[in-house]
Coordinates of C-alpha atoms (C1' of nucleotides) in Angstrom, one line a residue:
Chain A
M297 CA -9.9 109.5 -110.1
L298 CA -6.8 111.1 -111.3
D299 CA -8.4 111.2 -114.9
P300 CA -9.0 114.5 -116.5
I301 CA -12.2 114.0 -118.3
A302 CA -13.7 112.1 -114.6
R303 CA -12.6 115.3 -113.1
V304 CA -14.3 117.4 -115.5
R305 CA -17.4 115.5 -115.2
R306 CA -17.7 115.9 -111.7
F307 CA -17.1 119.6 -111.6
N308 CA -20.2 118.9 -114.1
R309 CA -22.4 117.0 -111.4
A310 CA -21.5 118.9 -108.7
V311 CA -22.0 122.5 -110.3
T312 CA -25.5 120.8 -112.1
S313 CA -26.7 120.0 -109.2
E314 CA -26.1 122.9 -106.7
V315 CA -25.8 125.6 -109.0
G316 CA -29.2 124.5 -110.9
A317 CA -31.1 124.8 -107.3
L318 CA -30.0 128.6 -107.6
D319 CA -31.9 128.6 -110.7
T320 CA -34.6 127.6 -109.3
S321 CA -34.9 129.4 -106.3
F322 CA -36.0 132.2 -108.1
L323 CA -39.4 130.5 -108.1
G324 CA -40.5 130.7 -104.6
R325 CA -41.7 134.6 -105.1
G326 CA -44.7 133.6 -106.8
R327 CA -43.3 133.2 -110.4
T328 CA -42.5 131.0 -112.9
L329 CA -38.9 131.0 -114.2
G330 CA -40.0 132.3 -117.4
V331 CA -41.0 135.5 -116.1
A332 CA -38.5 135.8 -113.5
R333 CA -35.9 135.4 -116.1
V334 CA -37.3 138.8 -117.9
L335 CA -37.7 140.8 -115.1
N336 CA -34.3 139.7 -113.9
A337 CA -32.9 140.6 -117.3
I338 CA -35.1 144.3 -117.4
G339 CA -33.6 145.0 -114.0
H340 CA -29.7 144.1 -115.5
G341 CA -29.9 146.7 -118.1
R342 CA -31.7 145.2 -120.9
S343 CA -34.4 147.2 -122.1
D344 CA -34.8 146.5 -125.5
V345 CA -37.5 143.7 -126.5
A346 CA -35.1 142.6 -129.2
D347 CA -32.4 142.7 -127.2
L348 CA -34.1 140.6 -124.5
R349 CA -35.4 137.8 -126.7
D350 CA -32.0 137.5 -128.4
Y351 CA -30.3 136.8 -124.6
L352 CA -32.7 134.7 -123.4
A353 CA -33.2 132.6 -126.6
L354 CA -37.2 133.0 -126.0
D355 CA -39.5 133.0 -128.9
S356 CA -41.1 136.4 -130.0
G357 CA -44.4 135.1 -129.0
L358 CA -43.1 133.6 -125.8
M359 CA -41.9 137.1 -125.0
S360 CA -44.6 139.2 -125.5
R361 CA -46.6 136.9 -123.1
F362 CA -44.1 137.3 -120.3
L363 CA -43.9 140.7 -120.7
R364 CA -47.6 141.0 -120.9
S365 CA -48.0 138.7 -117.6
L366 CA -45.0 140.9 -116.4
E367 CA -47.3 144.6 -117.1
E368 CA -51.0 142.7 -115.5
E369 CA -48.7 142.4 -112.7
G370 CA -47.7 146.3 -112.8
L371 CA -43.9 145.3 -113.0
V372 CA -43.0 146.1 -116.1
T373 CA -44.1 149.0 -118.7
T374 CA -43.8 149.2 -122.2
K375 CA -43.2 151.9 -124.7
P376 CA -42.5 152.5 -128.3
H377 CA -38.8 153.0 -129.2
P378 CA -38.5 156.8 -129.7
D379 CA -36.2 156.2 -133.0
D380 CA -38.6 153.2 -134.2
A381 CA -42.0 152.8 -133.1
R382 CA -41.8 149.5 -134.3
R383 CA -39.6 148.5 -131.8
R384 CA -40.8 148.7 -128.0
I385 CA -38.6 149.3 -124.7
A386 CA -39.4 147.9 -121.3
R387 CA -38.5 149.9 -118.2
L388 CA -39.4 148.3 -114.6
T389 CA -41.9 150.3 -112.3
A390 CA -41.2 151.3 -109.1
A391 CA -43.1 147.8 -108.1
G392 CA -40.7 146.0 -110.1
R393 CA -37.7 146.7 -109.3
R394 CA -38.5 146.4 -105.5
E395 CA -39.4 142.7 -106.7
F396 CA -35.9 142.7 -109.1
E397 CA -34.3 144.2 -105.7
A398 CA -35.6 140.9 -104.0
Y399 CA -34.7 138.5 -106.4
E400 CA -31.1 139.9 -106.3
T401 CA -30.8 140.0 -102.5
L402 CA -31.6 136.7 -102.4
S403 CA -28.8 135.8 -105.4
N404 CA -26.5 137.8 -103.5
R405 CA -27.6 135.7 -99.5
Q406 CA -26.8 132.4 -101.7
A407 CA -23.1 133.9 -102.8
Q408 CA -22.4 135.2 -99.4
A409 CA -23.5 132.1 -97.8
M410 CA -21.0 130.0 -100.4
I411 CA -18.5 132.0 -99.4
A412 CA -19.2 132.5 -95.8
R413 CA -18.9 128.8 -94.8
H414 CA -15.5 128.0 -96.8
S415 CA -12.1 129.1 -94.7
Q416 CA -10.4 129.9 -97.2
P417 CA -12.9 132.3 -99.5
H418 CA -9.4 134.0 -101.2
A419 CA -8.6 130.3 -103.3
L420 CA -11.9 129.6 -103.3
L421 CA -12.8 132.6 -105.6
A422 CA -9.4 132.4 -107.6
A423 CA -11.0 129.2 -108.8
M424 CA -14.1 130.3 -109.4
D425 CA -12.6 132.9 -111.1
M426 CA -10.5 130.8 -113.3
V427 CA -13.6 128.5 -114.1
A428 CA -15.7 131.2 -114.9
A429 CA -13.1 133.0 -117.4
A430 CA -12.5 128.9 -118.9
L431 CA -16.3 128.0 -120.0
G432 CA -16.7 131.9 -120.8
R433 CA -13.5 131.9 -122.6
D434 CA -15.7 132.5 -126.0
R435 CA -17.2 135.6 -124.4
I436 CA -14.0 137.5 -124.0
R437 CA -13.9 141.0 -125.0
I438 CA -11.0 143.5 -126.1
D439 CA -12.2 147.1 -125.7
E440 CA -10.7 149.8 -126.0
V441 CA -10.8 151.6 -122.8
D442 CA -9.2 155.1 -121.0
P443 CA -6.5 154.2 -119.2
R444 CA -8.0 156.2 -116.1
D445 CA -11.6 154.2 -116.3
E446 CA -12.2 152.0 -113.1
Q447 CA -11.6 148.6 -114.7
A448 CA -8.3 149.9 -116.1
R449 CA -7.1 150.8 -113.1
Y450 CA -8.0 148.0 -111.7
C451 CA -5.8 146.0 -114.1
L452 CA -2.9 148.4 -113.5
K453 CA -3.0 147.7 -109.6
E454 CA -3.3 143.9 -110.2
Y455 CA -0.1 144.6 -112.5
Y456 CA 1.3 146.4 -110.0
A457 CA 1.0 143.9 -107.2
E458 CA 2.0 141.2 -109.3
L459 CA 5.5 142.6 -110.0
S460 CA 6.5 143.4 -106.7
R461 CA 5.3 139.4 -105.6
R462 CA 7.6 138.2 -108.7
F463 CA 10.5 140.9 -109.1
A464 CA 12.8 139.3 -105.8
R465 CA 13.4 143.1 -105.1
G466 CA 9.8 144.4 -105.2
Y467 CA 8.4 146.7 -107.5
D468 CA 7.7 150.7 -107.0
V469 CA 6.2 152.1 -109.8
A470 CA 7.6 155.6 -108.6
L471 CA 10.9 154.3 -109.7
S472 CA 9.9 153.2 -113.4
R473 CA 8.9 155.2 -116.1
D474 CA 5.5 155.2 -115.5
P475 CA 3.7 156.4 -118.9
D476 CA 1.1 159.1 -118.8
A477 CA -2.4 158.6 -119.4
V478 CA -2.8 160.7 -122.8
D479 CA 0.4 159.0 -124.5
M480 CA -1.3 155.9 -123.9
M481 CA -5.1 157.3 -125.6
A482 CA -6.0 158.2 -129.3
P483 CA -4.5 159.8 -131.1
R484 CA -1.1 159.4 -129.5
G485 CA -2.1 155.8 -128.0
A486 CA -4.3 153.2 -126.9
F487 CA -5.4 151.2 -124.3
F488 CA -6.7 147.8 -123.8
V489 CA -9.0 145.9 -121.3
A490 CA -9.8 142.1 -121.5
L491 CA -13.1 141.8 -120.3
S492 CA -15.5 138.6 -119.5
D493 CA -18.8 138.9 -118.1
G494 CA -17.7 142.5 -117.0
L495 CA -14.8 141.4 -114.6
P496 CA -11.3 142.8 -116.1
L497 CA -9.0 140.0 -116.9
G498 CA -6.1 141.8 -118.6
C499 CA -4.5 145.1 -119.8
V500 CA -2.2 146.5 -122.7
G501 CA -1.4 149.5 -123.1
L502 CA 0.4 151.1 -126.6
K503 CA 2.2 154.2 -125.8
G504 CA 2.8 156.5 -128.8
S505 CA 4.4 159.8 -128.6
G506 CA 2.9 161.0 -132.3
G507 CA 5.7 159.4 -134.2
A508 CA 6.3 156.6 -136.5
V509 CA 8.2 154.5 -132.7
A510 CA 6.0 153.3 -129.9
E511 CA 5.9 151.7 -127.3
I512 CA 3.8 148.4 -125.4
K513 CA 3.3 148.6 -121.6
R514 CA 1.4 147.2 -118.7
L515 CA 0.7 143.9 -120.9
W516 CA -0.9 141.3 -118.0
V517 CA -2.9 138.7 -118.0
A518 CA -5.3 137.8 -114.7
P519 CA -4.0 134.4 -113.3
A520 CA -7.6 133.6 -113.9
A521 CA -7.0 133.8 -117.0
R522 CA -3.7 132.3 -117.9
G523 CA -3.6 129.9 -121.0
L524 CA -6.8 131.0 -122.5
G525 CA -4.8 133.0 -125.7
V526 CA -6.2 136.7 -123.9
G527 CA -2.4 137.9 -123.9
R528 CA -2.3 136.9 -127.6
R529 CA -5.3 139.2 -128.4
L530 CA -4.8 142.0 -126.1
M531 CA -1.1 142.1 -128.2
D532 CA -3.6 141.7 -131.5
A533 CA -5.4 144.5 -130.7
A534 CA -2.3 147.3 -129.6
E535 CA -1.0 146.1 -133.2
Q536 CA -4.2 147.2 -135.0
A537 CA -4.5 150.0 -133.4
A538 CA -0.9 151.0 -134.1
R539 CA -0.7 150.7 -137.6
K540 CA -4.6 152.8 -137.7
L541 CA -2.1 155.5 -136.2
S542 CA 0.9 154.7 -138.8
I543 CA 3.3 153.5 -136.4
T544 CA 5.8 151.1 -138.0
T545 CA 8.1 150.1 -134.8
L546 CA 6.7 149.0 -131.9
R547 CA 9.5 148.3 -129.0
L548 CA 9.0 146.6 -125.4
D549 CA 11.1 146.4 -122.4
T550 CA 10.1 143.7 -120.0
N551 CA 11.9 141.4 -117.2
S552 CA 13.6 137.8 -117.7
A553 CA 11.3 137.1 -114.6
L554 CA 8.2 137.3 -115.9
G555 CA 8.9 134.0 -118.9
E556 CA 5.2 133.3 -120.3
A557 CA 5.1 137.1 -121.7
Q558 CA 8.9 136.3 -123.0
Q559 CA 7.6 133.4 -125.0
L560 CA 4.5 135.6 -126.6
Y561 CA 7.2 138.0 -127.9
R562 CA 9.1 135.6 -129.3
K563 CA 6.5 133.3 -130.8
T564 CA 4.8 136.5 -132.5
G565 CA 7.5 138.2 -134.4
W566 CA 9.3 140.1 -131.6
T567 CA 13.1 140.3 -131.7
E568 CA 15.2 141.1 -129.0
I569 CA 17.2 144.6 -129.1
E570 CA 19.4 146.4 -127.0
R571 CA 18.3 148.2 -123.9
F572 CA 17.1 151.1 -124.8
N573 CA 16.5 152.8 -121.8
D574 CA 17.4 153.1 -118.4
D575 CA 14.4 151.6 -116.2
P576 CA 15.9 149.5 -113.5
Y577 CA 13.3 146.8 -113.7
P578 CA 13.9 145.6 -117.4
D579 CA 16.2 143.7 -118.3
L580 CA 15.1 142.3 -121.8
F581 CA 14.0 144.4 -124.5
F582 CA 12.3 143.7 -128.0
E583 CA 11.5 145.2 -131.2
K584 CA 8.7 144.6 -133.7
Q585 CA 8.2 145.9 -137.4
L586 CA 4.7 146.5 -138.7
R587 CA 4.8 146.6 -142.5
Chain B
M150 CA -15.8 143.5 -109.8
L151 CA -13.6 142.8 -106.7
D152 CA -17.0 141.9 -104.7
P153 CA -16.5 138.7 -103.7
I154 CA -20.9 137.8 -104.4
A155 CA -20.1 139.6 -107.5
R156 CA -17.7 137.3 -108.2
V157 CA -20.2 134.3 -107.3
R158 CA -23.2 135.2 -109.2
R159 CA -20.6 135.6 -112.3
F160 CA -19.3 132.2 -111.8
N161 CA -23.1 131.2 -111.4
R162 CA -24.0 132.9 -114.4
A163 CA -20.8 131.3 -116.5
V164 CA -21.7 128.1 -115.3
T165 CA -25.4 128.1 -115.9
S166 CA -24.9 129.1 -119.4
E167 CA -22.1 127.0 -120.2
V168 CA -23.2 123.5 -118.2
G169 CA -26.6 124.0 -118.9
A170 CA -26.2 123.7 -122.3
L171 CA -24.6 120.3 -121.2
D172 CA -27.6 118.8 -119.6
T173 CA -29.6 119.6 -122.5
S174 CA -27.2 118.1 -125.0
F175 CA -28.7 114.6 -124.3
L176 CA -31.1 115.4 -126.6
G177 CA -30.2 114.4 -129.7
R178 CA -30.2 111.2 -129.6
G179 CA -34.5 111.3 -130.0
R180 CA -35.0 111.0 -126.2
T181 CA -36.1 113.3 -123.9
L182 CA -34.1 114.6 -120.5
G183 CA -36.8 112.7 -118.1
V184 CA -35.5 108.9 -119.9
A185 CA -32.1 110.4 -120.9
R186 CA -31.9 110.6 -116.9
V187 CA -33.5 107.5 -115.6
L188 CA -31.5 105.4 -118.5
N189 CA -27.9 107.5 -117.4
A190 CA -28.9 107.0 -113.3
I191 CA -29.3 103.4 -114.0
G192 CA -25.8 102.9 -116.1
H193 CA -23.7 104.5 -113.5
G194 CA -25.3 101.3 -111.0
R195 CA -28.4 102.2 -110.0
S196 CA -30.7 99.5 -110.2
D197 CA -33.2 100.1 -107.5
V198 CA -36.5 101.2 -108.7
A199 CA -37.1 103.3 -105.4
D200 CA -33.2 104.7 -105.2
L201 CA -33.2 105.6 -108.7
R202 CA -37.1 107.4 -107.9
D203 CA -34.8 108.9 -104.6
Y204 CA -32.0 110.1 -106.7
L205 CA -33.8 112.0 -109.4
A206 CA -36.2 113.0 -107.2
L207 CA -39.4 111.8 -109.3
D208 CA -42.8 110.8 -108.8
S209 CA -43.6 106.9 -108.5
G210 CA -45.8 107.7 -111.6
L211 CA -43.3 109.8 -113.8
M212 CA -41.0 107.4 -112.8
S213 CA -42.8 104.1 -113.9
R214 CA -43.6 105.6 -116.9
F215 CA -40.2 106.4 -118.1
L216 CA -38.9 103.4 -117.1
R217 CA -41.9 101.5 -119.1
S218 CA -40.6 104.2 -122.1
L219 CA -37.3 102.6 -121.8
E220 CA -38.5 98.7 -121.7
E221 CA -40.6 99.7 -124.8
E222 CA -37.6 100.7 -126.8
G223 CA -35.8 97.8 -125.5
L224 CA -33.5 99.7 -123.5
V225 CA -34.3 97.8 -119.9
T226 CA -35.4 94.9 -118.0
T227 CA -37.4 95.2 -114.6
K228 CA -38.0 92.2 -112.5
P229 CA -39.1 91.7 -109.0
H230 CA -36.5 92.0 -105.9
P231 CA -35.4 88.9 -104.5
D232 CA -35.9 89.5 -101.3
D233 CA -39.0 91.6 -101.7
A234 CA -41.8 91.0 -104.6
R235 CA -43.0 94.7 -104.3
R236 CA -39.8 95.9 -105.2
R237 CA -38.6 96.0 -108.6
I238 CA -34.6 96.2 -110.2
A239 CA -34.0 97.8 -113.7
R240 CA -30.9 96.5 -115.3
L241 CA -29.8 97.3 -119.3
T242 CA -30.2 95.1 -121.6
A243 CA -27.4 94.8 -124.6
A244 CA -28.6 97.8 -126.2
G245 CA -29.6 99.7 -123.4
R246 CA -25.6 99.2 -122.4
R247 CA -24.5 100.9 -125.9
E248 CA -27.5 103.6 -125.7
F249 CA -25.6 104.2 -122.0
E250 CA -22.0 104.5 -123.3
A251 CA -23.1 106.2 -126.0
Y252 CA -24.0 109.2 -123.6
E253 CA -20.9 108.6 -122.0
T254 CA -18.8 109.1 -124.5
L255 CA -20.6 112.1 -125.7
S256 CA -19.9 113.9 -121.9
N257 CA -16.6 112.5 -122.6
R258 CA -15.9 114.2 -125.4
Q259 CA -17.0 117.5 -124.1
A260 CA -14.9 117.2 -121.0
Q261 CA -12.2 116.5 -123.3
A262 CA -13.2 119.6 -125.7
M263 CA -13.0 121.4 -122.1
I264 CA -9.1 120.7 -121.0
A265 CA -8.2 120.4 -124.3
R266 CA -8.7 124.0 -125.6
H267 CA -6.7 125.1 -122.6
S268 CA -3.5 125.6 -122.6
Q269 CA -2.9 125.2 -118.6
P270 CA -5.2 122.0 -117.9
H271 CA -3.5 121.2 -114.6
A272 CA -4.1 124.6 -112.8
L273 CA -7.9 124.2 -114.8
L274 CA -8.5 120.9 -113.7
A275 CA -7.6 121.8 -109.8
A276 CA -9.8 125.1 -110.0
M277 CA -12.3 122.8 -110.8
D278 CA -11.6 120.0 -108.2
M279 CA -11.7 123.1 -105.6
V280 CA -15.2 124.2 -106.8
A281 CA -16.9 120.9 -107.1
A282 CA -15.1 120.3 -103.9
A283 CA -16.8 123.3 -102.0
L284 CA -19.7 122.7 -104.0
G285 CA -20.1 119.6 -102.7
R286 CA -19.3 120.0 -98.9
D287 CA -22.6 118.6 -97.6
R288 CA -22.2 115.5 -99.5
I289 CA -18.3 114.8 -98.9
R290 CA -18.3 111.0 -96.8
I291 CA -15.8 109.8 -94.6
D292 CA -14.9 105.8 -95.2
E293 CA -12.7 103.2 -93.3
V294 CA -10.7 101.5 -96.3
D295 CA -8.0 99.4 -96.2
P296 CA -4.7 101.2 -97.0
R297 CA -3.8 99.3 -99.4
D298 CA -7.1 100.2 -101.8
E299 CA -6.9 102.8 -104.9
Q300 CA -8.1 105.4 -103.4
A301 CA -5.9 105.5 -99.9
R302 CA -3.0 104.6 -102.3
Y303 CA -3.6 107.9 -104.2
C304 CA -4.1 109.8 -101.2
L305 CA -0.5 108.8 -99.6
K306 CA 1.2 109.6 -103.2
E307 CA -0.4 112.8 -102.9
Y308 CA 0.9 113.1 -99.5
Y309 CA 4.6 111.8 -99.9
A310 CA 4.6 114.6 -103.5
E311 CA 3.0 116.8 -100.9
L312 CA 6.0 116.4 -98.1
S313 CA 8.4 116.5 -100.7
R314 CA 7.7 120.0 -102.2
R315 CA 6.6 121.3 -98.5
F316 CA 9.7 119.9 -96.8
A317 CA 13.1 122.6 -97.7
R318 CA 15.2 119.0 -98.0
G319 CA 12.4 117.3 -100.2
Y320 CA 10.9 114.0 -98.6
D321 CA 11.7 110.1 -98.9
V322 CA 9.4 107.8 -97.4
A323 CA 12.2 105.3 -97.5
L324 CA 13.8 107.3 -94.3
S325 CA 10.9 107.7 -92.5
R326 CA 9.1 105.0 -90.2
D327 CA 6.4 104.1 -93.0
P328 CA 3.9 102.0 -91.5
D329 CA 2.7 98.6 -92.1
A330 CA -1.1 98.4 -93.7
V331 CA -1.8 96.0 -91.0
D332 CA -1.2 98.3 -88.0
M333 CA -3.8 100.6 -89.4
M334 CA -6.5 98.0 -89.9
A335 CA -8.8 96.7 -87.7
P336 CA -8.0 95.2 -85.1
R337 CA -4.9 97.2 -84.7
G338 CA -5.8 100.6 -86.3
A339 CA -7.8 102.1 -88.9
F340 CA -7.3 104.2 -92.4
F341 CA -10.4 106.5 -93.3
V342 CA -10.5 108.4 -96.6
A343 CA -12.5 111.3 -97.2
L344 CA -14.5 110.7 -100.4
S345 CA -16.8 113.4 -102.6
D346 CA -18.9 112.1 -105.5
G347 CA -15.6 109.2 -105.7
L348 CA -12.8 111.8 -105.6
P349 CA -10.7 110.7 -103.0
L350 CA -10.1 114.6 -100.9
G351 CA -8.1 113.4 -98.0
C352 CA -6.7 110.2 -95.8
V353 CA -5.8 109.6 -92.2
G354 CA -4.1 106.6 -90.7
L355 CA -4.8 105.1 -87.0
K356 CA -1.7 103.3 -86.1
G357 CA -2.0 100.9 -83.3
S358 CA -0.2 98.1 -81.5
G359 CA -2.6 95.8 -80.2
G360 CA -2.3 97.8 -76.5
A361 CA -3.7 101.8 -75.1
V362 CA -1.2 104.0 -77.3
A363 CA -1.8 104.6 -81.2
E364 CA -0.4 106.7 -83.2
I365 CA -2.0 108.9 -85.9
K366 CA -0.1 109.2 -89.4
R367 CA -0.6 110.3 -92.8
L368 CA -3.2 113.1 -92.4
W369 CA -3.9 114.4 -95.3
V370 CA -5.7 117.0 -97.5
A371 CA -5.8 117.9 -100.8
P372 CA -5.2 121.5 -101.1
A373 CA -8.7 121.7 -103.7
A374 CA -10.6 120.7 -100.4
R375 CA -9.0 122.8 -97.3
G376 CA -11.1 124.7 -95.4
L377 CA -13.9 122.6 -95.9
G378 CA -13.3 120.9 -92.3
V379 CA -12.2 117.7 -94.1
G380 CA -9.4 117.6 -91.7
R381 CA -10.9 117.9 -88.4
R382 CA -14.0 115.0 -89.6
L383 CA -10.8 112.9 -90.6
M384 CA -9.1 113.1 -87.1
D385 CA -13.1 112.8 -85.2
A386 CA -13.3 109.9 -87.2
A387 CA -9.6 108.3 -86.3
E388 CA -10.5 109.2 -82.3
Q389 CA -13.7 107.5 -82.7
A390 CA -12.2 104.5 -84.1
A391 CA -9.4 104.7 -81.4
R392 CA -11.8 104.9 -78.6
K393 CA -13.9 102.0 -80.0
L394 CA -10.6 99.8 -80.2
S395 CA -10.0 101.0 -76.5
I396 CA -7.2 102.9 -77.3
T397 CA -6.4 105.6 -74.4
T398 CA -3.6 107.9 -75.8
L399 CA -3.1 108.9 -79.0
R400 CA 0.1 110.5 -80.6
L401 CA 1.6 111.9 -83.3
D402 CA 4.7 113.2 -84.5
T403 CA 4.4 116.4 -87.1
N404 CA 6.5 119.1 -88.6
S405 CA 6.6 122.7 -88.3
A406 CA 6.6 123.2 -91.6
L407 CA 2.7 122.0 -92.1
G408 CA 1.3 124.4 -89.8
E409 CA -2.7 124.2 -90.6
A410 CA -2.2 120.5 -89.4
Q411 CA -0.3 122.0 -85.9
Q412 CA -3.4 124.8 -86.1
L413 CA -5.8 121.6 -86.0
Y414 CA -4.2 119.7 -83.3
R415 CA -3.9 122.7 -81.4
K416 CA -7.6 123.5 -81.3
T417 CA -9.0 120.0 -80.5
G418 CA -7.5 118.8 -77.7
W419 CA -3.8 118.1 -78.3
T420 CA -0.7 118.9 -76.5
E421 CA 2.4 119.3 -77.0
I422 CA 5.4 116.5 -76.0
E423 CA 8.8 115.8 -76.2
R424 CA 10.1 113.7 -79.2
F425 CA 8.7 110.2 -79.2
N426 CA 10.7 108.7 -82.2
D427 CA 14.3 109.9 -84.0
D428 CA 12.6 110.0 -87.2
P429 CA 14.2 112.5 -89.2
Y430 CA 11.5 114.6 -90.5
P431 CA 9.3 115.3 -87.8
D432 CA 10.2 118.2 -85.3
L433 CA 6.9 118.4 -83.6
F434 CA 5.5 116.2 -81.0
F435 CA 1.8 116.1 -79.9
E436 CA -0.2 113.5 -77.7
K437 CA -4.4 113.7 -77.0
Q438 CA -5.8 111.5 -73.6
L439 CA -9.0 109.8 -75.2
R440 CA -11.3 109.5 -71.8
Chain C
dA156 C1' -55.8 84.5 -90.8
dA157 C1' -57.2 89.6 -91.1
dA158 C1' -56.0 93.8 -90.9
dT159 C1' -52.4 96.9 -92.5
dA160 C1' -48.6 98.4 -95.1
dT161 C1' -45.4 99.2 -98.9
dA162 C1' -44.3 99.2 -103.5
dC163 C1' -44.9 100.0 -107.8
dC164 C1' -48.3 101.1 -111.5
dT165 C1' -52.3 103.5 -114.8
dG166 C1' -55.5 106.7 -116.2
dA167 C1' -57.1 111.6 -116.0
dC168 C1' -55.4 115.7 -115.3
dT169 C1' -52.6 120.1 -114.4
dT170 C1' -48.7 123.6 -115.8
dA171 C1' -45.0 125.8 -118.2
dA172 C1' -43.0 125.8 -122.2
dG173 C1' -42.2 126.5 -126.2
dT174 C1' -44.6 126.5 -131.5
dC175 C1' -46.5 128.7 -135.7
dA176 C1' -49.1 130.5 -138.8
dG177 C1' -51.0 134.7 -139.4
dG178 C1' -52.0 140.0 -138.2
dT179 C1' -50.9 144.9 -137.0
dA180 C1' -48.7 149.1 -137.0
dT181 C1' -44.4 151.0 -138.8
dC182 C1' -40.4 151.9 -141.3
dA183 C1' -37.0 152.0 -145.9
dT184 C1' -36.8 152.3 -150.6
dG185 C1' -37.1 152.9 -155.1
Chain D
dC198 C1' -46.9 156.1 -152.7
dA199 C1' -46.8 151.1 -153.8
dT200 C1' -44.2 147.5 -151.8
dG201 C1' -41.8 145.1 -149.4
dA202 C1' -39.5 144.4 -144.9
dT203 C1' -39.5 144.9 -139.7
dA204 C1' -41.0 144.1 -135.0
dC205 C1' -44.0 142.7 -132.2
dC206 C1' -48.6 140.7 -131.2
dT207 C1' -52.1 136.9 -130.8
dG208 C1' -54.3 132.7 -130.5
dA209 C1' -54.2 127.9 -131.5
dC210 C1' -51.4 124.0 -130.8
dT211 C1' -47.5 120.7 -129.4
dT212 C1' -44.6 118.9 -125.7
dA213 C1' -42.5 117.5 -121.6
dA214 C1' -42.5 117.5 -116.9
dG215 C1' -45.5 116.6 -112.7
dT216 C1' -49.0 116.0 -109.7
dC217 C1' -53.0 112.8 -107.8
dA218 C1' -56.2 109.4 -106.4
dG219 C1' -57.0 105.1 -107.2
dG220 C1' -55.7 99.8 -108.2
dT221 C1' -53.4 95.4 -107.6
dA222 C1' -50.0 92.9 -105.4
dT223 C1' -46.8 91.6 -101.7
dA224 C1' -45.0 91.6 -96.6
dT225 C1' -45.6 92.6 -92.2
dT226 C1' -48.1 92.7 -88.0
dT227 C1' -51.3 91.4 -84.5

DNA sequence: AAATATACCTGACTTAAGTCAGGTATCATG
DNA sequence: CATGATACCTGACTTAAGTCAGGTATATTT
């Protein structure tokens, strides 16, 4: 009842009976699950046959047969890879794209129905994000991106929104020292986002000036992803980037209202120092020497 | 990215690839998924062959073969139903129970591993409960129980805990008029819990005195289940029970801090009335006439 | 008591998925 | 340019699941 294990198992039961039905729903368009999965994977941008095989965990023989079957239906064409004629590339035909869209519409409708019935969709979506992040934890990637990218901008927007929720006096970016994008890109600095199956779950910026000292800025982890070690991985990525840029001293400012972040800094070799700027929001300052 | 549909679909992907693997893990004990599922269903208390067939959605022929196979392995015995010799009852042998326990241990370990890796298991479990409740929404049952039952006591404990969180001055049951259990049981009243796959998600008490007036008490819905219409279903059950007991007037007290509940009352035919008791916690009073 | 329905069983079949051993064309390398 | 590796293909096979048409024993109805 209150037993965590029982709760997880209950979740598993709920999910296998409901989401399992979703998988099966790919049927009903006169195609078996195997070929439908291949069609969908191609539609989602996987074209390399080896990649498809790997992604779908299919035997090479089986993969070939599925592709032949899709070709016979006129939904897919294959051609040799321009760089290596042994490899093949699969693409959807116009008819194939229509079929793919039909599957997409079906999945979207199902997803839509699931939230539409709920009268608190925000909470439900947040819960789904959290579960998905925990389940897909091993597939969370840390990617270096331009801080003006869509995914970076999304993270920053969420970061500001969270600060204004958590600071008693609110938060206004204009009052803070918002770093220039170029300071957080090679060759001066770097910007990283954590991605789980395409969804941004966190970010961090390394703001350099060309010298030996750089600052860590904008460390944020989505509420759905807390407890998965994403913050630490982001910080590791930033530190590693700093080392590559020959930076020897890292500094950062933070606010004592952000307890989790502070804990992370203290656990990973940062030491508290004196205030080094006059930004109105931070009240805690840290430094870390990279050797 | 921020698109709700994309988030649901991402959840589905995460879950099918991870939880799907769980299903497959029933293998690895030298048994196919089909027989393993039957063994597990029997272990979980389903003994009637027709019931098993129905639950697992199996053809009668296939079911027979699975049972024969389990009998040959010495894990299951079947015998005719005492009331109807056409029907059969399946039971685990000692060896069968051992095998079943082995599967259970396996599932439990997997569940354990999932939470153990997370550094905020409470939040994760709450999220899983919420998703499970939403997915299993159509299978939420409202059962009448003794208010001293384990499931009822669990709900009441959570109810009190929530009140003390939500009331600025906290909450102490001793100061409130805690109804006697017998007042919330036939023939004076009733008590209902909402159950989703065994997990209690909410409760409500109908406290009668033998007369034509009764009170609604202890309406609570688990945070994980809000937005699914559980509160309304509980209230409907209580009203129906009241009608059966020839009660014509229902009353209740509540606190304006409990906005969702208040909204529900106003939407379902309750009208605000004057204070009718001196309980220190409520500040809002409602009445509903049953015809 | 006869007719009909029900619950389960058996055997023969189909389907989808998956495995495996070659086979062919292409590429990389000494 | 010969050799071996690689990428994909084909055909023959296996496995697990599922379907379907009877069949037997028991229960219910008339």
